């Protein structure tokens, strides 16, 4: 996705006010009714409608009139809110080039006032595989708060909390600087993902170091769950930094042994294939039993001594609660189960349209867990470009229609203001079941001082 931060410069205070109004509205609505946005933003003279057009033009919002007339934030819109907040807090002053595209994130360089360059990770937890959507939808259907905004924010919160805790315990991780919404700012790792490295001076040393990290994590009560060549950075001095923590679990997790063995297996497999490391026992001959794993030097999960309570106590203190952990884990595991059980043939466009998880349809193409062999290539996203063009054409046709409707609503709002009363209810069938005025005034309070 293109992140043209120049747009930020041209966005006015009113633009951000309306964007924030949509964000607040999304706490209770998947699509926020236009009239509600207007009531939350409270711009004078029907200004909201003009601003909505501008935000739509810059693709910060998506318009939906299928059930009632309304808008939702796009990833881009959410990005701008987080970036603006970071800039206001003085965390950084500018956004630079994109340095990484993960399965569920985009990573950019950001520039601080003193010239330091940091890394900004924007989480995109709705960016899941077609197969994963189905099972997630089953439980998400009943919980409207489980939308992509919530999940991406939770992933950022978890990543930040884990990074801090791991740093405290001297694990080689980036330095956590700040988080807001779905965005985490951290130190920039000087180096490359191990997957890009073709040769090492000391492959055995690097291998032992990496394996040592997995074991030490388990001693501290944690399993990375995605510990592979994509999430291990290495610099020119062959110094290791581990990244990417939203999927980490406690050693008391019911599948802990499996996750631990999988992390270990990924490392063994990669080093054998890429650097021709041979282990005491050929991995191909391994039938999976613990005994043989011991023989070829694999750490045995059940024999690792651990200091309990690390995850629960320190992470809860950081603001990442047990409920947060349960929520995000259910999402991640939902994806894994779906990836394992569903057949691709079952996927249909209808399935996707029904999902309330999907912020931008173009992002529906990646699974959660990185396999040892699967690359983090963005090729499949490019394939979706054709679909995206078609979508844009349709959107252009809709635009004239929408402009007309927004203008009408604007005129109505102006007329209502002149008559000294509230704007009329929308022509559309939207009904706010949760008590409109009380909810609106609560949101209004959150907006004040903004
Ligand atoms: P995902 O969860 O989507 O896999 P990652 O955290 O693994 O995202 O980041 C994706 C890529 O971005 C990494 O493989 C790496 O190349 C780059 N990256 C992530 N964090 C940093 C960082 N702190 N410094 C430098 N590069 C980074
Ligand atoms: Mg990753």
PDB file of N, CA and C and ligand atoms in Angstrom, residues 101-105 107 121 224 226 228 230-232 243-245 247 368 370 376, ligand 2:
ATOM      1  N   UNK A 101       7.813  -5.433   4.230  1.00  0.00           N
ATOM      2  CA  UNK A 101       6.405  -5.798   4.110  1.00  0.00           C
ATOM      3  C   UNK A 101       6.287  -7.183   4.710  1.00  0.00           C
ATOM      4  N   UNK A 102       5.641  -7.261   5.834  1.00  0.00           N
ATOM      5  CA  UNK A 102       5.424  -8.563   6.461  1.00  0.00           C
ATOM      6  C   UNK A 102       4.085  -9.095   6.012  1.00  0.00           C
ATOM      7  N   UNK A 103       3.712 -10.254   6.569  1.00  0.00           N
ATOM      8  CA  UNK A 103       2.406 -10.816   6.239  1.00  0.00           C
ATOM      9  C   UNK A 103       1.323  -9.909   6.759  1.00  0.00           C
ATOM     10  N   UNK A 104       1.587  -9.358   7.920  1.00  0.00           N
ATOM     11  CA  UNK A 104       0.530  -8.591   8.551  1.00  0.00           C
ATOM     12  C   UNK A 104       1.021  -7.241   9.045  1.00  0.00           C
ATOM     13  N   UNK A 105       1.904  -6.647   8.266  1.00  0.00           N
ATOM     14  CA  UNK A 105       2.402  -5.334   8.660  1.00  0.00           C
ATOM     15  C   UNK A 105       3.118  -4.654   7.503  1.00  0.00           C
ATOM     16  N   UNK A 107       6.399  -1.826   7.219  1.00  0.00           N
ATOM     17  CA  UNK A 107       7.420  -1.190   8.061  1.00  0.00           C
ATOM     18  C   UNK A 107       8.099  -0.049   7.298  1.00  0.00           C
ATOM     19  N   UNK A 121       6.357   0.217  12.642  1.00  0.00           N
ATOM     20  CA  UNK A 121       5.621  -0.954  12.149  1.00  0.00           C
ATOM     21  C   UNK A 121       4.129  -0.672  12.245  1.00  0.00           C
ATOM     22  N   UNK A 224       8.388 -18.024  20.978  1.00  0.00           N
ATOM     23  CA  UNK A 224       8.211 -17.011  19.932  1.00  0.00           C
ATOM     24  C   UNK A 224       7.074 -17.381  18.988  1.00  0.00           C
ATOM     25  N   UNK A 226       7.067 -17.959  15.881  1.00  0.00           N
ATOM     26  CA  UNK A 226       7.288 -17.615  14.473  1.00  0.00           C
ATOM     27  C   UNK A 226       8.787 -17.365  14.297  1.00  0.00           C
ATOM     28  N   UNK A 228      11.908 -17.824  12.841  1.00  0.00           N
ATOM     29  CA  UNK A 228      12.482 -18.378  11.618  1.00  0.00           C
ATOM     30  C   UNK A 228      13.314 -17.307  10.922  1.00  0.00           C
ATOM     31  N   UNK A 230      12.867 -15.277   8.689  1.00  0.00           N
ATOM     32  CA  UNK A 230      12.268 -13.986   8.343  1.00  0.00           C
ATOM     33  C   UNK A 230      12.238 -13.040   9.545  1.00  0.00           C
ATOM     34  N   UNK A 231      12.251 -13.634  10.716  1.00  0.00           N
ATOM     35  CA  UNK A 231      12.113 -12.825  11.929  1.00  0.00           C
ATOM     36  C   UNK A 231      13.390 -12.777  12.754  1.00  0.00           C
ATOM     37  N   UNK A 232      14.488 -13.171  12.114  1.00  0.00           N
ATOM     38  CA  UNK A 232      15.800 -13.058  12.754  1.00  0.00           C
ATOM     39  C   UNK A 232      16.637 -12.135  11.877  1.00  0.00           C
ATOM     40  N   UNK A 243      12.952 -10.260  15.947  1.00  0.00           N
ATOM     41  CA  UNK A 243      11.830  -9.315  15.787  1.00  0.00           C
ATOM     42  C   UNK A 243      10.494 -10.065  15.718  1.00  0.00           C
ATOM     43  N   UNK A 244       9.394  -9.282  15.681  1.00  0.00           N
ATOM     44  CA  UNK A 244       8.059  -9.813  15.374  1.00  0.00           C
ATOM     45  C   UNK A 244       7.458 -10.665  16.505  1.00  0.00           C
ATOM     46  N   UNK A 245       6.770 -10.008  17.417  1.00  0.00           N
ATOM     47  CA  UNK A 245       6.318 -10.721  18.619  1.00  0.00           C
ATOM     48  C   UNK A 245       4.813 -10.918  18.840  1.00  0.00           C
ATOM     49  N   UNK A 247       2.675 -12.967  18.019  1.00  0.00           N
ATOM     50  CA  UNK A 247       2.129 -14.325  18.153  1.00  0.00           C
ATOM     51  C   UNK A 247       2.774 -15.121  19.295  1.00  0.00           C
ATOM     52  N   UNK A 368      -1.239 -16.481   8.474  1.00  0.00           N
ATOM     53  CA  UNK A 368      -0.550 -15.924   9.631  1.00  0.00           C
ATOM     54  C   UNK A 368       0.857 -16.497   9.809  1.00  0.00           C
ATOM     55  N   UNK A 370       4.363 -17.972   9.289  1.00  0.00           N
ATOM     56  CA  UNK A 370       5.354 -18.085   8.231  1.00  0.00           C
ATOM     57  C   UNK A 370       5.956 -19.474   8.312  1.00  0.00           C
ATOM     58  N   UNK A 376       8.291 -14.091   2.448  1.00  0.00           N
ATOM     59  CA  UNK A 376       7.359 -13.022   2.758  1.00  0.00           C
ATOM     60  C   UNK A 376       7.169 -12.167   1.517  1.00  0.00           C
TER      61      UNK A 376
HETATM   62 MG1  LIG B   2       7.751 -11.322  10.389  1.00  0.00          MG
END
